[in-house]
Amino acid sequence: MGVARYWREIPARYSLIGSKCNVCGEIFFPPIKICPNCRRKSIGNIKDYKLKGKGVVESFTVIRTAPPEFERNVPYAIALIKMEEGCYVTGEIVDCEIDKIHIGMEVEACFRRIQQDGSAGAIYYGYKFRKVD
């Protein structure tokens, strides 16, 4: 991912900012411009919405062979999280042993380092998820 695209996505990545349709009330992540339910009625009626950051693991997979920039993290788990608001977010599960992760586990968002662009490049941060105690 290029640096320019990453910076455009900072509100979603740093603060879990999604969108809420003020016509039907549905919440989306990542942010959208037009509600797929309301279509034309939603134009101008989509507002930013900050997710609470809490949800439940709906599904997950363990990555054991990763791309070069993530090789030092293996094994790691990527999960599909159903947020309290009803939308879905994909994220890494951290601070939890791989064999303790399970479907139905309650999680909360936390702010962490994602990757570094080369050995002397920009460091990218964003959300990951940890088990709620």
mmCIF file of C-alpha atoms in Angstrom:
data_model
loop_
_atom_site.group_PDB
_atom_site.id
_atom_site.type_symbol
_atom_site.label_atom_id
_atom_site.label_comp_id
_atom_site.label_asym_id
_atom_site.label_seq_id
_atom_site.Cartn_x
_atom_site.Cartn_y
_atom_site.Cartn_z
ATOM 1 C CA MET A 1 0.000 0.000 0.000
ATOM 2 C CA GLY A 2 1.320 3.420 -0.867
ATOM 3 C CA VAL A 3 1.935 6.086 1.747
ATOM 4 C CA ALA A 4 -0.587 8.474 0.135
ATOM 5 C CA ARG A 5 -3.419 5.931 0.311
ATOM 6 C CA TYR A 6 -2.507 5.034 3.877
ATOM 7 C CA TRP A 7 -2.717 8.689 4.969
ATOM 8 C CA ARG A 8 -6.148 9.077 3.324
ATOM 9 C CA GLU A 9 -7.376 6.129 5.406
ATOM 10 C CA ILE A 10 -6.038 7.441 8.739
ATOM 11 C CA PRO A 11 -9.445 8.349 10.247
ATOM 12 C CA ALA A 12 -10.677 4.776 9.726
ATOM 13 C CA ARG A 13 -7.370 3.170 10.751
ATOM 14 C CA TYR A 14 -6.612 5.300 13.806
ATOM 15 C CA SER A 15 -10.065 5.989 15.206
ATOM 16 C CA LEU A 16 -12.324 3.299 13.702
ATOM 17 C CA ILE A 17 -14.367 5.922 11.870
ATOM 18 C CA GLY A 18 -17.056 4.366 9.710
ATOM 19 C CA SER A 19 -20.268 5.760 8.233
ATOM 20 C CA LYS A 20 -23.868 5.885 9.364
ATOM 21 C CA CYS A 21 -26.783 6.248 6.972
ATOM 22 C CA ASN A 22 -29.198 8.757 8.475
ATOM 23 C CA VAL A 23 -32.005 7.339 6.317
ATOM 24 C CA CYS A 24 -31.972 3.661 7.400
ATOM 25 C CA GLY A 25 -29.594 3.904 10.391
ATOM 26 C CA GLU A 26 -27.178 1.219 9.149
ATOM 27 C CA ILE A 27 -23.523 1.566 10.126
ATOM 28 C CA PHE A 28 -20.694 0.648 7.733
ATOM 29 C CA PHE A 29 -16.961 0.087 7.958
ATOM 30 C CA PRO A 30 -14.879 1.122 6.128
ATOM 31 C CA PRO A 31 -16.647 4.433 5.423
ATOM 32 C CA ILE A 32 -18.934 4.661 2.406
ATOM 33 C CA LYS A 33 -20.400 7.541 0.409
ATOM 34 C CA ILE A 34 -23.742 5.991 -0.626
ATOM 35 C CA CYS A 35 -25.778 3.497 1.402
ATOM 36 C CA PRO A 36 -26.303 0.234 -0.537
ATOM 37 C CA ASN A 37 -29.753 -0.070 1.098
ATOM 38 C CA CYS A 38 -31.112 3.421 0.409
ATOM 39 C CA ARG A 39 -29.034 4.417 -2.621
ATOM 40 C CA ARG A 40 -30.284 7.777 -3.916
ATOM 41 C CA LYS A 41 -32.117 8.662 -0.705
ATOM 42 C CA SER A 42 -28.817 8.426 1.179
ATOM 43 C CA ILE A 43 -26.925 11.006 -0.918
ATOM 44 C CA GLY A 44 -25.993 13.740 1.526
ATOM 45 C CA ASN A 45 -27.336 11.674 4.429
ATOM 46 C CA ILE A 46 -24.189 9.686 5.225
ATOM 47 C CA LYS A 47 -22.281 10.898 8.264
ATOM 48 C CA ASP A 48 -19.047 9.823 9.916
ATOM 49 C CA TYR A 49 -19.589 7.445 12.820
ATOM 50 C CA LYS A 50 -16.991 6.449 15.431
ATOM 51 C CA LEU A 51 -17.285 2.762 16.276
ATOM 52 C CA LYS A 52 -17.122 1.896 19.982
ATOM 53 C CA GLY A 53 -14.365 -0.629 19.273
ATOM 54 C CA LYS A 54 -16.005 -3.671 20.889
ATOM 55 C CA GLY A 55 -17.133 -6.798 19.126
ATOM 56 C CA VAL A 56 -17.132 -10.584 18.878
ATOM 57 C CA VAL A 57 -14.946 -12.907 16.798
ATOM 58 C CA GLU A 58 -17.170 -14.413 14.081
ATOM 59 C CA SER A 59 -14.391 -16.261 12.254
ATOM 60 C CA PHE A 60 -10.591 -16.306 12.195
ATOM 61 C CA THR A 61 -7.588 -17.840 10.522
ATOM 62 C CA VAL A 62 -4.014 -18.324 11.658
ATOM 63 C CA ILE A 63 -1.311 -17.085 9.297
ATOM 64 C CA ARG A 64 1.779 -19.274 9.390
ATOM 65 C CA THR A 65 3.366 -18.201 6.083
ATOM 66 C CA ALA A 66 3.246 -14.436 5.717
ATOM 67 C CA PRO A 67 4.350 -11.845 3.171
ATOM 68 C CA PRO A 68 7.927 -10.588 3.743
ATOM 69 C CA GLU A 69 6.886 -7.481 5.692
ATOM 70 C CA PHE A 70 4.977 -9.621 8.239
ATOM 71 C CA GLU A 71 7.279 -12.673 8.488
ATOM 72 C CA ARG A 72 8.549 -11.675 11.921
ATOM 73 C CA ASN A 73 4.984 -11.853 13.291
ATOM 74 C CA VAL A 74 4.129 -15.473 12.390
ATOM 75 C CA PRO A 75 2.077 -17.171 13.553
ATOM 76 C CA TYR A 76 -0.623 -14.535 13.916
ATOM 77 C CA ALA A 77 -4.415 -14.560 13.754
ATOM 78 C CA ILE A 78 -6.631 -12.446 11.515
ATOM 79 C CA ALA A 79 -10.283 -12.338 12.532
ATOM 80 C CA LEU A 80 -13.625 -11.204 11.199
ATOM 81 C CA ILE A 81 -15.122 -9.165 14.049
ATOM 82 C CA LYS A 82 -18.824 -8.374 14.308
ATOM 83 C CA MET A 83 -18.863 -4.995 16.000
ATOM 84 C CA GLU A 84 -21.504 -3.968 18.559
ATOM 85 C CA GLU A 85 -22.952 -1.656 15.889
ATOM 86 C CA GLY A 86 -23.593 -4.617 13.551
ATOM 87 C CA CYS A 87 -20.921 -3.956 10.920
ATOM 88 C CA TYR A 88 -17.897 -6.187 10.355
ATOM 89 C CA VAL A 89 -14.216 -5.324 10.713
ATOM 90 C CA THR A 90 -11.208 -7.468 9.840
ATOM 91 C CA GLY A 91 -8.238 -7.238 12.154
ATOM 92 C CA GLU A 92 -5.347 -9.008 13.817
ATOM 93 C CA ILE A 93 -5.849 -10.548 17.275
ATOM 94 C CA VAL A 94 -3.013 -9.600 19.664
ATOM 95 C CA ASP A 95 -2.067 -10.213 23.302
ATOM 96 C CA CYS A 96 -3.649 -13.667 23.193
ATOM 97 C CA GLU A 97 -2.137 -17.082 22.607
ATOM 98 C CA ILE A 98 -3.175 -18.480 19.237
ATOM 99 C CA ASP A 99 -4.768 -21.600 20.772
ATOM 100 C CA LYS A 100 -6.918 -19.431 23.097
ATOM 101 C CA ILE A 101 -8.639 -17.564 20.250
ATOM 102 C CA HIS A 102 -12.161 -18.834 19.570
ATOM 103 C CA ILE A 103 -15.363 -17.921 17.780
ATOM 104 C CA GLY A 104 -17.557 -15.925 20.125
ATOM 105 C CA MET A 105 -14.602 -14.379 21.966
ATOM 106 C CA GLU A 106 -15.258 -10.782 23.002
ATOM 107 C CA VAL A 107 -12.615 -8.345 21.764
ATOM 108 C CA GLU A 108 -11.841 -4.646 21.844
ATOM 109 C CA ALA A 109 -9.834 -2.467 19.506
ATOM 110 C CA CYS A 110 -6.369 -1.318 20.488
ATOM 111 C CA PHE A 111 -3.877 0.940 18.716
ATOM 112 C CA ARG A 112 -0.712 -0.809 17.515
ATOM 113 C CA ARG A 113 2.133 -0.726 15.017
ATOM 114 C CA ILE A 114 1.128 -2.383 11.754
ATOM 115 C CA GLN A 115 4.327 -2.348 9.704
ATOM 116 C CA GLN A 116 7.361 -0.336 8.634
ATOM 117 C CA ASP A 117 8.005 0.744 5.062
ATOM 118 C CA GLY A 118 11.554 -0.555 4.604
ATOM 119 C CA SER A 119 14.280 -0.459 7.240
ATOM 120 C CA ALA A 120 14.346 3.356 7.433
ATOM 121 C CA GLY A 121 10.850 4.143 6.147
ATOM 122 C CA ALA A 122 7.559 5.301 7.561
ATOM 123 C CA ILE A 123 6.026 3.310 10.397
ATOM 124 C CA TYR A 124 2.318 2.577 9.961
ATOM 125 C CA TYR A 125 -0.018 2.340 12.941
ATOM 126 C CA GLY A 126 -3.623 1.282 13.189
ATOM 127 C CA TYR A 127 -6.144 -0.851 15.029
ATOM 128 C CA LYS A 128 -5.817 -4.453 16.116
ATOM 129 C CA PHE A 129 -7.981 -6.382 18.577
ATOM 130 C CA ARG A 130 -7.341 -7.931 21.980
ATOM 131 C CA LYS A 131 -9.432 -10.198 24.182
ATOM 132 C CA VAL A 132 -11.728 -8.456 26.660
ATOM 133 C CA ASP A 133 -10.970 -9.646 30.183
#
